[in-house]
Amino acid sequence: MRAVFPEGFLWGVATASYQIEGADFEDGKGPSIWTDFSHRPGKVNSGDNGDVACDHYHRFSEDIELMKQLGVNSYRFSISWSRVLPEGRGKINRKGSDFYNKLIDRLLEVGIQPMVTLYHWDLPLELHRKIDGWESRDMRHYFGDYSSLVFSEFGDRVKHWITLNEPYCSSHVSYLWGEHAPGKRDLKTSLTVAHNLLLSHGEAVRRFREVVKDGTIGLANVSTFVEPATDSKEDRWAARIRDQFINGWFFETPITGEYPSELFKRFNDAGVQPLIEDGDMDLISTPFDFWGVNYYTRNVIRKEESSILGSEVVQGELAKTEMGWEVYPEGLEAFLYKTFKEYGKKPIYITENGMACKDKLTDGFVEDFERVDYMKRHFSSALSALKAGVDLRGFYVWSLLDNFEWSYGYSKRFGLVYVDYEKGLKRIPKRSYYYYRDFLERD
Ligand SMILES: N#[N+]C[C@@H]1[C@@H](O)[C@H](O)[C@@H](O)[C@@H]2O[C@H]12
């Protein structure tokens, strides 16, 4: 099936700094909000943290060899802001930037194109403590300065960049539901944070245009296909509003320069809307080059008036992953088509897709057939979207390695490669790794 994808299509794997690197206190790295959050009792399953994680900081050569043997032509990873700027601003930490220089150089040596995410949730703790982090409008300046620094450092070799990973999560999961760092629980605050994140996205795009003349930059969003539980008018309306909250707020706004109107009115009437100053929406809608779609599942929605969103998520009847998410590849094709048609007809990369399985070592191997089936079905769905005219440019499987799954700690395994946390973080490719390798080898 691979041969029917366009020449130059990027087939990759994706990771994120705090989830795999470890060395959280090494070589001058500053703490992030996840360093602080993961060390707070009760915040992360089993008290897990990213102090060591997969020790990728020391084992990156071994991990790149795994990618080379896999046959991918691209690798999406994130830069730890506090590894290059320990306090989030000021003087660069050369040991930190040296790590990423070595990583990038080695990737290019073996013919793997880097796609770099500027921000994958690990905000420098100093910025959170000194200026209230993403609650502050000033963050767009600090994020812009950080972006300019890394564009200057790595932009000569890195040509595909992502400003933010899933601002939906770094606002609402972190500031509304409190499940992620810094663990706050207030809707008005989370909407303010979402606004400041989108301002920072726009600022980073403007800085990118000043520094990297031959690259592309995009935004990677949570991309959940939203469907009404029934065909009733009430459920269809509820699903529309929920779709605006999960998707439209971060896909529509950077294109139109306006928040989705029905939902914004609802927030405005409740007095929780973000404070919008002159020029904000122009900055947020600074033109960028591509969408990153992080697709995992769908949400089935029915009317429920007690919540400000007027809806609730209901359990669907399809088979579910270890995260309790339905396996719904049809939603990927539909989401890709809607994104392409309604959000600027931009090129799209599937920047994350994968599943958590109950992976068990049996005689030293993991037969993760469910993950193989999941990949087959989602590759097929991506191909259908391509055939329907979507300008799809790449597909990144989440994830190369089992890793630190945020508040779930190491209890959820998404990797193509099993990481044996009991035995020195040994890497053991699973059945799905070999499936992907053979898929990439075949014409
Ligand atoms: N949960 N889950 C798996 C995966 C998470 O590990 C990534 O860091 C996020 O970008 C996105 O939520 C997806």
Tab-separated table of C-alpha atoms and ligand atoms in Angstrom:
chain	number	residue	atom	x	y	z
A	1	MET	CA	0.000	0.000	0.000
A	2	ARG	CA	2.915	2.387	0.649
A	3	ALA	CA	3.668	2.748	-3.052
A	4	VAL	CA	0.313	4.437	-3.683
A	5	PHE	CA	1.288	7.313	-1.406
A	6	PRO	CA	2.934	10.266	-3.179
A	7	GLU	CA	6.671	10.399	-3.821
A	8	GLY	CA	8.310	12.243	-0.913
A	9	PHE	CA	5.548	11.344	1.542
A	10	LEU	CA	7.031	11.469	5.052
A	11	TRP	CA	6.670	8.255	7.034
A	12	GLY	CA	7.829	8.728	10.577
A	13	VAL	CA	7.543	8.190	14.269
A	14	ALA	CA	6.867	10.843	16.914
A	15	THR	CA	8.028	11.467	20.480
A	16	ALA	CA	8.256	14.381	22.940
A	17	SER	CA	11.095	15.626	25.126
A	18	TYR	CA	9.711	15.151	28.639
A	19	GLN	CA	8.259	11.755	27.730
A	20	ILE	CA	11.510	10.117	26.605
A	21	GLU	CA	14.646	12.171	27.344
A	22	GLY	CA	15.208	11.861	31.105
A	23	ALA	CA	18.382	13.690	32.281
A	24	ASP	CA	15.906	16.136	33.790
A	25	PHE	CA	18.521	17.653	36.120
A	26	GLU	CA	21.609	17.110	33.981
A	27	ASP	CA	24.003	19.273	31.992
A	28	GLY	CA	22.464	22.557	33.073
A	29	LYS	CA	18.860	21.732	32.192
A	30	GLY	CA	16.323	23.762	34.168
A	31	PRO	CA	13.167	22.221	35.692
A	32	SER	CA	9.895	22.327	33.767
A	33	ILE	CA	6.335	22.476	35.101
A	34	TRP	CA	6.266	18.700	34.584
A	35	THR	CA	9.351	18.268	36.787
A	36	ASP	CA	7.396	20.013	39.537
A	37	PHE	CA	3.996	18.410	38.794
A	38	SER	CA	5.262	14.819	38.507
A	39	HIS	CA	6.989	15.144	41.884
A	40	ARG	CA	3.783	16.237	43.609
A	41	PRO	CA	2.171	13.274	45.411
A	42	GLY	CA	-0.947	11.924	43.718
A	43	LYS	CA	-0.528	13.751	40.400
A	44	VAL	CA	0.971	10.916	38.341
A	45	ASN	CA	0.132	7.213	38.442
A	46	SER	CA	2.374	5.287	40.871
A	47	GLY	CA	4.356	8.477	41.552
A	48	ASP	CA	6.094	8.107	38.173
A	49	ASN	CA	8.125	11.031	36.800
A	50	GLY	CA	10.334	11.937	33.853
A	51	ASP	CA	13.605	12.161	35.779
A	52	VAL	CA	15.000	9.237	33.728
A	53	ALA	CA	12.108	8.325	31.378
A	54	CYS	CA	13.602	6.279	28.486
A	55	ASP	CA	17.043	7.856	29.023
A	56	HIS	CA	16.929	9.026	25.416
A	57	TYR	CA	19.297	11.868	26.335
A	58	HIS	CA	22.090	9.285	26.703
A	59	ARG	CA	20.736	6.644	24.273
A	60	PHE	CA	19.693	8.758	21.304
A	61	SER	CA	22.206	7.052	18.995
A	62	GLU	CA	20.671	3.642	19.804
A	63	ASP	CA	17.188	5.046	19.239
A	64	ILE	CA	18.163	6.589	15.908
A	65	GLU	CA	19.554	3.187	14.886
A	66	LEU	CA	16.118	1.703	15.700
A	67	MET	CA	14.568	4.334	13.395
A	68	LYS	CA	17.099	3.610	10.667
A	69	GLN	CA	16.384	-0.141	10.839
A	70	LEU	CA	12.649	0.649	10.862
A	71	GLY	CA	13.068	2.519	7.558
A	72	VAL	CA	11.337	5.804	8.430
A	73	ASN	CA	12.390	8.905	6.478
A	74	SER	CA	11.340	11.402	9.160
A	75	TYR	CA	11.285	11.777	12.954
A	76	ARG	CA	9.119	14.181	14.901
A	77	PHE	CA	10.474	15.198	18.306
A	78	SER	CA	10.209	18.205	20.611
A	79	ILE	CA	12.842	20.470	22.084
A	80	SER	CA	12.849	20.882	25.860
A	81	TRP	CA	12.653	24.668	26.270
A	82	SER	CA	14.288	24.490	29.709
A	83	ARG	CA	17.141	22.354	28.380
A	84	VAL	CA	18.277	25.139	26.046
A	85	LEU	CA	17.065	28.043	28.226
A	86	PRO	CA	17.091	26.742	31.830
A	87	GLU	CA	15.023	29.686	33.091
A	88	GLY	CA	13.024	30.039	29.907
A	89	ARG	CA	14.825	33.233	28.949
A	90	GLY	CA	18.306	34.730	29.030
A	91	LYS	CA	21.493	32.787	28.436
A	92	ILE	CA	21.512	29.643	26.294
A	93	ASN	CA	22.682	26.412	27.928
A	94	ARG	CA	25.259	25.182	25.401
A	95	LYS	CA	25.213	21.608	26.714
A	96	GLY	CA	21.491	21.560	26.049
A	97	SER	CA	21.759	22.907	22.510
A	98	ASP	CA	24.682	20.546	21.869
A	99	PHE	CA	22.399	17.588	22.597
A	100	TYR	CA	19.948	18.677	19.921
A	101	ASN	CA	22.737	19.473	17.473
A	102	LYS	CA	24.106	15.940	17.874
A	103	LEU	CA	20.615	14.459	17.555
A	104	ILE	CA	19.815	16.437	14.389
A	105	ASP	CA	23.211	15.769	12.785
A	106	ARG	CA	22.910	12.023	13.393
A	107	LEU	CA	19.373	11.931	11.983
A	108	LEU	CA	20.514	13.679	8.809
A	109	GLU	CA	23.532	11.364	8.502
A	110	VAL	CA	21.197	8.357	8.263
A	111	GLY	CA	18.724	10.093	5.937
A	112	ILE	CA	15.972	10.887	8.449
A	113	GLN	CA	14.351	14.329	8.175
A	114	PRO	CA	13.682	16.003	11.548
A	115	MET	CA	10.311	17.615	12.231
A	116	VAL	CA	10.700	19.653	15.430
A	117	THR	CA	8.001	20.723	17.865
A	118	LEU	CA	8.902	23.898	19.773
A	119	TYR	CA	6.541	23.247	22.672
A	120	HIS	CA	5.233	19.885	23.851
A	121	TRP	CA	3.958	20.916	27.322
A	122	ASP	CA	7.207	21.198	29.310
A	123	LEU	CA	7.175	24.925	30.141
A	124	PRO	CA	10.261	26.171	32.071
A	125	LEU	CA	9.202	26.221	35.723
A	126	GLU	CA	10.829	29.643	36.244
A	127	LEU	CA	8.413	31.259	33.788
A	128	HIS	CA	5.492	29.653	35.591
A	129	ARG	CA	6.762	30.820	38.962
A	130	LYS	CA	7.972	34.304	37.948
A	131	ILE	CA	5.256	35.452	35.506
A	132	ASP	CA	2.426	32.876	35.963
A	133	GLY	CA	3.433	31.050	32.796
A	134	TRP	CA	0.746	30.744	30.119
A	135	GLU	CA	-1.675	32.846	32.169
A	136	SER	CA	0.463	35.859	31.227
A	137	ARG	CA	0.121	37.705	27.914
A	138	ASP	CA	3.868	38.314	28.104
A	139	MET	CA	4.443	34.658	27.260
A	140	ARG	CA	4.187	35.476	23.545
A	141	HIS	CA	7.388	37.530	23.873
A	142	TYR	CA	9.294	34.839	25.780
A	143	PHE	CA	8.051	32.124	23.423
A	144	GLY	CA	9.010	34.314	20.477
A	145	ASP	CA	12.543	34.829	21.852
A	146	TYR	CA	12.915	31.093	22.528
A	147	SER	CA	11.630	30.310	19.026
A	148	SER	CA	14.049	32.760	17.395
A	149	LEU	CA	16.914	31.177	19.339
A	150	VAL	CA	16.171	27.618	18.224
A	151	PHE	CA	15.387	28.670	14.657
A	152	SER	CA	18.846	30.313	14.560
A	153	GLU	CA	20.506	27.293	16.189
A	154	PHE	CA	18.880	24.519	14.155
A	155	GLY	CA	17.003	26.126	11.240
A	156	ASP	CA	19.881	25.533	8.837
A	157	ARG	CA	19.196	21.766	9.081
A	158	VAL	CA	15.591	21.514	10.348
A	159	LYS	CA	13.071	22.521	7.690
A	160	HIS	CA	9.783	21.355	9.214
A	161	TRP	CA	8.665	23.011	12.464
A	162	ILE	CA	5.604	22.867	14.693
A	163	THR	CA	4.927	25.758	17.073
A	164	LEU	CA	2.663	24.068	19.640
A	165	ASN	CA	1.587	20.524	20.319
A	166	GLU	CA	-2.118	20.280	21.168
A	167	PRO	CA	-2.883	23.704	22.738
A	168	TYR	CA	-6.249	22.143	23.660
A	169	CYS	CA	-4.383	19.929	26.155
A	170	SER	CA	-1.914	22.544	27.408
A	171	SER	CA	-4.908	24.794	28.159
A	172	HIS	CA	-7.948	22.711	29.135
A	173	VAL	CA	-6.423	19.422	30.369
A	174	SER	CA	-3.897	21.522	32.338
A	175	TYR	CA	-5.951	24.509	33.552
A	176	LEU	CA	-9.614	23.374	33.391
A	177	TRP	CA	-9.514	19.717	34.402
A	178	GLY	CA	-6.179	19.952	36.219
A	179	GLU	CA	-4.994	16.531	35.041
A	180	HIS	CA	-1.768	17.902	33.532
A	181	ALA	CA	0.812	20.408	34.796
A	182	PRO	CA	0.318	22.859	36.444
A	183	GLY	CA	-2.958	21.237	37.597
A	184	LYS	CA	-5.334	24.215	37.814
A	185	ARG	CA	-9.117	23.968	37.492
A	186	ASP	CA	-10.810	27.082	36.158
A	187	LEU	CA	-12.540	27.620	32.790
A	188	LYS	CA	-11.816	31.361	32.514
A	189	THR	CA	-8.152	30.710	33.256
A	190	SER	CA	-7.973	27.871	30.714
A	191	LEU	CA	-9.540	30.082	28.030
A	192	THR	CA	-7.034	32.834	28.851
A	193	VAL	CA	-4.233	30.276	28.590
A	194	ALA	CA	-5.594	29.063	25.241
A	195	HIS	CA	-5.574	32.678	24.010
A	196	ASN	CA	-1.986	33.241	25.152
A	197	LEU	CA	-0.910	29.961	23.539
A	198	LEU	CA	-2.474	31.014	20.227
A	199	LEU	CA	-0.837	34.452	20.489
A	200	SER	CA	2.484	32.680	21.041
A	201	HIS	CA	1.853	30.444	18.021
A	202	GLY	CA	1.377	33.536	15.854
A	203	GLU	CA	4.481	35.213	17.293
A	204	ALA	CA	6.596	32.126	16.605
A	205	VAL	CA	5.392	32.013	12.988
A	206	ARG	CA	6.417	35.667	12.539
A	207	ARG	CA	9.846	34.976	14.051
A	208	PHE	CA	10.207	31.916	11.799
A	209	ARG	CA	9.686	34.019	8.674
A	210	GLU	CA	12.561	36.269	9.815
A	211	VAL	CA	15.019	33.407	10.367
A	212	VAL	CA	14.271	30.328	8.244
A	213	LYS	CA	13.627	31.283	4.636
A	214	ASP	CA	13.388	27.766	3.205
A	215	GLY	CA	11.300	25.897	5.761
A	216	THR	CA	7.684	25.314	6.713
A	217	ILE	CA	5.893	25.750	10.022
A	218	GLY	CA	2.580	24.493	11.346
A	219	LEU	CA	0.363	23.838	14.345
A	220	ALA	CA	-0.383	20.319	15.661
A	221	ASN	CA	-3.840	20.007	17.229
A	222	VAL	CA	-5.883	17.462	19.084
A	223	SER	CA	-8.034	16.104	16.251
A	224	THR	CA	-10.987	14.194	17.667
A	225	PHE	CA	-13.828	13.318	15.303
A	226	VAL	CA	-17.047	14.484	17.000
A	227	GLU	CA	-20.389	12.781	16.292
A	228	PRO	CA	-23.902	13.192	17.801
A	229	ALA	CA	-25.204	10.223	19.810
A	230	THR	CA	-28.521	10.421	17.930
A	231	ASP	CA	-29.837	12.281	14.897
A	232	SER	CA	-31.952	14.490	17.137
A	233	LYS	CA	-31.663	18.259	16.669
A	234	GLU	CA	-30.523	18.574	20.292
A	235	ASP	CA	-27.691	16.062	19.981
A	236	ARG	CA	-26.605	17.447	16.620
A	237	TRP	CA	-26.413	20.952	18.126
A	238	ALA	CA	-24.592	19.637	21.196
A	239	ALA	CA	-22.043	17.905	18.946
A	240	ARG	CA	-21.540	21.110	16.940
A	241	ILE	CA	-20.735	23.103	20.086
A	242	ARG	CA	-18.463	20.366	21.448
A	243	ASP	CA	-16.658	20.199	18.084
A	244	GLN	CA	-16.053	23.959	18.354
A	245	PHE	CA	-14.554	23.469	21.826
A	246	ILE	CA	-12.240	20.565	21.001
A	247	ASN	CA	-11.359	21.331	17.379
A	248	GLY	CA	-12.752	24.607	16.028
A	249	TRP	CA	-11.234	26.747	18.781
A	250	PHE	CA	-7.718	25.737	17.585
A	251	PHE	CA	-8.328	24.961	13.890
A	252	GLU	CA	-10.816	27.680	12.874
A	253	THR	CA	-9.408	30.597	14.889
A	254	PRO	CA	-5.860	30.647	13.411
A	255	ILE	CA	-7.471	30.697	9.953
A	256	THR	CA	-10.355	33.157	10.354
A	257	GLY	CA	-8.938	35.324	13.137
A	258	GLU	CA	-12.194	34.791	15.057
A	259	TYR	CA	-13.204	32.319	17.728
A	260	PRO	CA	-16.100	30.015	16.755
A	261	SER	CA	-19.067	32.336	17.204
A	262	GLU	CA	-21.700	30.161	18.890
A	263	LEU	CA	-19.328	28.883	21.543
A	264	PHE	CA	-17.657	32.279	22.045
A	265	LYS	CA	-21.104	33.798	22.704
A	266	ARG	CA	-21.809	31.079	25.270
A	267	PHE	CA	-18.524	31.833	27.054
A	268	ASN	CA	-19.087	35.586	26.772
A	269	ASP	CA	-22.576	35.302	28.290
A	270	ALA	CA	-21.017	33.353	31.173
A	271	GLY	CA	-18.298	35.983	31.625
A	272	VAL	CA	-15.446	33.512	31.062
A	273	GLN	CA	-14.340	34.611	27.573
A	274	PRO	CA	-10.663	35.528	27.117
A	275	LEU	CA	-9.661	39.202	27.178
A	276	ILE	CA	-8.944	40.133	23.528
A	277	GLU	CA	-6.801	43.219	22.888
A	278	ASP	CA	-6.282	45.152	19.639
A	279	GLY	CA	-4.116	43.181	17.245
A	280	ASP	CA	-4.542	39.864	19.063
A	281	MET	CA	-6.616	38.153	16.396
A	282	ASP	CA	-4.315	39.387	13.623
A	283	LEU	CA	-1.345	37.883	15.471
A	284	ILE	CA	-3.193	34.594	16.099
A	285	SER	CA	-4.110	34.333	12.412
A	286	THR	CA	-0.594	34.956	11.099
A	287	PRO	CA	-0.485	32.736	7.978
A	288	PHE	CA	1.332	29.417	8.486
A	289	ASP	CA	2.118	26.505	6.207
A	290	PHE	CA	0.540	23.237	7.343
A	291	TRP	CA	-1.720	21.499	9.836
A	292	GLY	CA	-0.557	18.791	12.187
A	293	VAL	CA	-3.407	16.373	12.929
A	294	ASN	CA	-3.028	14.250	16.064
A	295	TYR	CA	-5.799	11.712	15.513
A	296	TYR	CA	-6.634	8.919	17.969
A	297	THR	CA	-10.377	8.456	18.217
A	298	ARG	CA	-13.843	9.941	18.104
A	299	ASN	CA	-16.147	11.448	20.762
A	300	VAL	CA	-19.861	10.583	20.698
A	301	ILE	CA	-21.809	13.540	22.112
A	302	ARG	CA	-25.293	14.018	23.524
A	303	LYS	CA	-27.114	17.017	24.904
A	304	GLU	CA	-26.583	17.663	28.610
A	305	GLU	CA	-27.547	21.179	29.651
A	306	SER	CA	-25.937	21.236	33.106
A	307	SER	CA	-22.496	21.896	31.623
A	308	ILE	CA	-21.536	25.170	29.918
A	309	LEU	CA	-20.812	23.161	26.767
A	310	GLY	CA	-24.376	21.798	26.896
A	311	SER	CA	-23.168	18.284	26.213
A	312	GLU	CA	-21.499	15.191	27.554
A	313	VAL	CA	-19.358	12.484	26.010
A	314	VAL	CA	-21.052	9.079	25.895
A	315	GLN	CA	-19.302	5.727	25.719
A	316	GLY	CA	-19.389	4.440	22.138
A	317	GLU	CA	-19.941	0.747	21.384
A	318	LEU	CA	-16.739	0.128	19.389
A	319	ALA	CA	-13.631	-1.766	20.562
A	320	LYS	CA	-11.447	0.414	22.777
A	321	THR	CA	-7.731	0.898	23.423
A	322	GLU	CA	-6.051	0.751	26.848
A	323	MET	CA	-6.861	4.473	27.107
A	324	GLY	CA	-10.574	3.624	26.774
A	325	TRP	CA	-10.639	5.341	23.362
A	326	GLU	CA	-12.728	3.820	20.576
A	327	VAL	CA	-10.865	2.474	17.551
A	328	TYR	CA	-12.478	4.474	14.750
A	329	PRO	CA	-10.271	4.843	11.650
A	330	GLU	CA	-13.229	6.141	9.625
A	331	GLY	CA	-13.016	9.262	11.756
A	332	LEU	CA	-9.498	9.944	10.515
A	333	GLU	CA	-10.548	10.145	6.867
A	334	ALA	CA	-13.539	12.317	7.738
A	335	PHE	CA	-11.442	14.596	9.956
A	336	LEU	CA	-8.712	15.005	7.345
A	337	TYR	CA	-11.269	15.880	4.693
A	338	LYS	CA	-13.056	18.411	6.927
A	339	THR	CA	-9.746	20.005	7.979
A	340	PHE	CA	-8.584	20.306	4.375
A	341	LYS	CA	-11.934	21.612	3.118
A	342	GLU	CA	-12.809	23.981	5.977
A	343	TYR	CA	-9.525	25.144	7.475
A	344	GLY	CA	-7.580	26.812	4.705
A	345	LYS	CA	-6.892	23.958	2.229
A	346	LYS	CA	-3.439	23.614	3.794
A	347	PRO	CA	-1.088	20.645	3.482
A	348	ILE	CA	-1.661	18.225	6.357
A	349	TYR	CA	0.660	15.891	8.269
A	350	ILE	CA	-0.785	13.251	10.555
A	351	THR	CA	1.621	14.208	13.325
A	352	GLU	CA	0.388	11.552	15.755
A	353	ASN	CA	-1.641	8.352	15.464
A	354	GLY	CA	-1.298	5.208	17.561
A	355	MET	CA	-2.757	3.196	20.396
A	356	ALA	CA	-2.035	1.999	23.897
A	357	CYS	CA	-2.178	-1.773	24.208
A	358	LYS	CA	-1.836	-4.166	27.125
A	359	ASP	CA	1.661	-5.057	25.892
A	360	LYS	CA	3.169	-8.044	27.690
A	361	LEU	CA	6.568	-9.616	27.152
A	362	THR	CA	6.111	-13.322	26.363
A	363	ASP	CA	9.352	-15.243	25.849
A	364	GLY	CA	11.059	-11.907	25.303
A	365	PHE	CA	8.682	-10.619	22.615
A	366	VAL	CA	5.460	-8.597	22.308
A	367	GLU	CA	2.820	-9.839	19.874
A	368	ASP	CA	0.823	-6.603	19.658
A	369	PHE	CA	-1.546	-7.689	16.917
A	370	GLU	CA	-4.160	-5.119	17.961
A	371	ARG	CA	-1.691	-2.340	17.245
A	372	VAL	CA	-0.832	-3.874	13.851
A	373	ASP	CA	-4.541	-3.952	12.995
A	374	TYR	CA	-4.981	-0.356	14.241
A	375	MET	CA	-2.083	0.820	12.042
A	376	LYS	CA	-3.332	-1.036	8.960
A	377	ARG	CA	-6.794	0.486	9.293
A	378	HIS	CA	-5.521	4.011	9.874
A	379	PHE	CA	-3.023	3.827	7.013
A	380	SER	CA	-5.925	2.748	4.808
A	381	SER	CA	-8.076	5.628	6.055
A	382	ALA	CA	-5.255	8.087	5.331
A	383	LEU	CA	-5.004	6.696	1.807
A	384	SER	CA	-8.743	7.168	1.298
A	385	ALA	CA	-8.403	10.809	2.341
A	386	LEU	CA	-5.549	11.262	-0.124
A	387	LYS	CA	-7.671	9.745	-2.899
A	388	ALA	CA	-10.493	12.133	-1.942
A	389	GLY	CA	-8.147	15.045	-2.670
A	390	VAL	CA	-6.677	15.875	0.736
A	391	ASP	CA	-3.131	17.270	0.451
A	392	LEU	CA	-1.716	14.778	2.952
A	393	ARG	CA	2.087	14.990	3.228
A	394	GLY	CA	3.071	12.606	6.010
A	395	PHE	CA	2.148	10.144	8.739
A	396	TYR	CA	3.923	9.909	12.133
A	397	VAL	CA	3.126	6.906	14.326
A	398	TRP	CA	2.874	7.670	18.036
A	399	SER	CA	5.248	6.468	19.298
A	400	LEU	CA	8.694	5.030	18.644
A	401	LEU	CA	9.145	3.955	22.279
A	402	ASP	CA	6.909	3.191	25.228
A	403	ASN	CA	7.293	6.347	27.283
A	404	PHE	CA	6.053	8.603	30.114
A	405	GLU	CA	2.334	8.942	29.351
A	406	TRP	CA	1.773	12.093	31.401
A	407	SER	CA	-0.587	11.514	34.346
A	408	TYR	CA	-0.683	7.793	33.510
A	409	GLY	CA	3.062	7.586	34.024
A	410	TYR	CA	4.567	4.418	32.522
A	411	SER	CA	1.342	2.410	32.849
A	412	LYS	CA	0.251	3.045	29.250
A	413	ARG	CA	2.371	1.716	26.403
A	414	PHE	CA	2.112	3.383	22.955
A	415	GLY	CA	5.470	2.303	21.555
A	416	LEU	CA	6.408	0.292	18.496
A	417	VAL	CA	9.343	-0.612	20.723
A	418	TYR	CA	8.819	-2.081	24.195
A	419	VAL	CA	10.868	-0.398	26.916
A	420	ASP	CA	11.674	-2.786	29.751
A	421	TYR	CA	11.557	-0.463	32.749
A	422	GLU	CA	12.502	-3.380	35.007
A	423	LYS	CA	15.617	-4.300	33.060
A	424	GLY	CA	17.709	-1.265	32.332
A	425	LEU	CA	15.260	0.336	29.862
A	426	LYS	CA	16.098	-2.324	27.285
A	427	ARG	CA	14.493	-1.628	23.921
A	428	ILE	CA	12.602	-4.622	22.374
A	429	PRO	CA	10.880	-4.053	18.997
A	430	LYS	CA	7.298	-5.326	19.014
A	431	ARG	CA	5.380	-7.119	16.231
A	432	SER	CA	4.062	-3.683	15.136
A	433	TYR	CA	7.631	-2.402	14.633
A	434	TYR	CA	8.256	-5.222	12.176
A	435	TYR	CA	4.895	-4.645	10.493
A	436	TYR	CA	5.758	-0.962	9.967
A	437	ARG	CA	9.284	-1.896	8.753
A	438	ASP	CA	7.890	-4.349	6.199
A	439	PHE	CA	5.213	-1.836	5.143
A	440	LEU	CA	7.902	0.762	4.518
A	441	GLU	CA	10.119	-1.709	2.675
A	442	ARG	CA	7.419	-2.959	0.332
A	443	ASP	CA	6.471	-1.010	-2.807
B	1	LIG	N1	-2.627	10.078	25.406
B	1	LIG	N2	-1.893	9.913	24.660
B	1	LIG	C1	-0.951	9.679	23.663
B	1	LIG	C2	-0.362	11.006	23.097
B	1	LIG	C3	0.519	11.710	24.129
B	1	LIG	O1	1.520	10.826	24.617
B	1	LIG	C4	1.162	12.880	23.393
B	1	LIG	O2	2.139	13.529	24.204
B	1	LIG	C5	0.099	13.922	23.034
B	1	LIG	O3	0.648	14.785	22.037
B	1	LIG	C6	-1.204	13.291	22.529
B	1	LIG	O4	-2.035	12.751	23.478
B	1	LIG	C7	-1.468	11.925	22.644
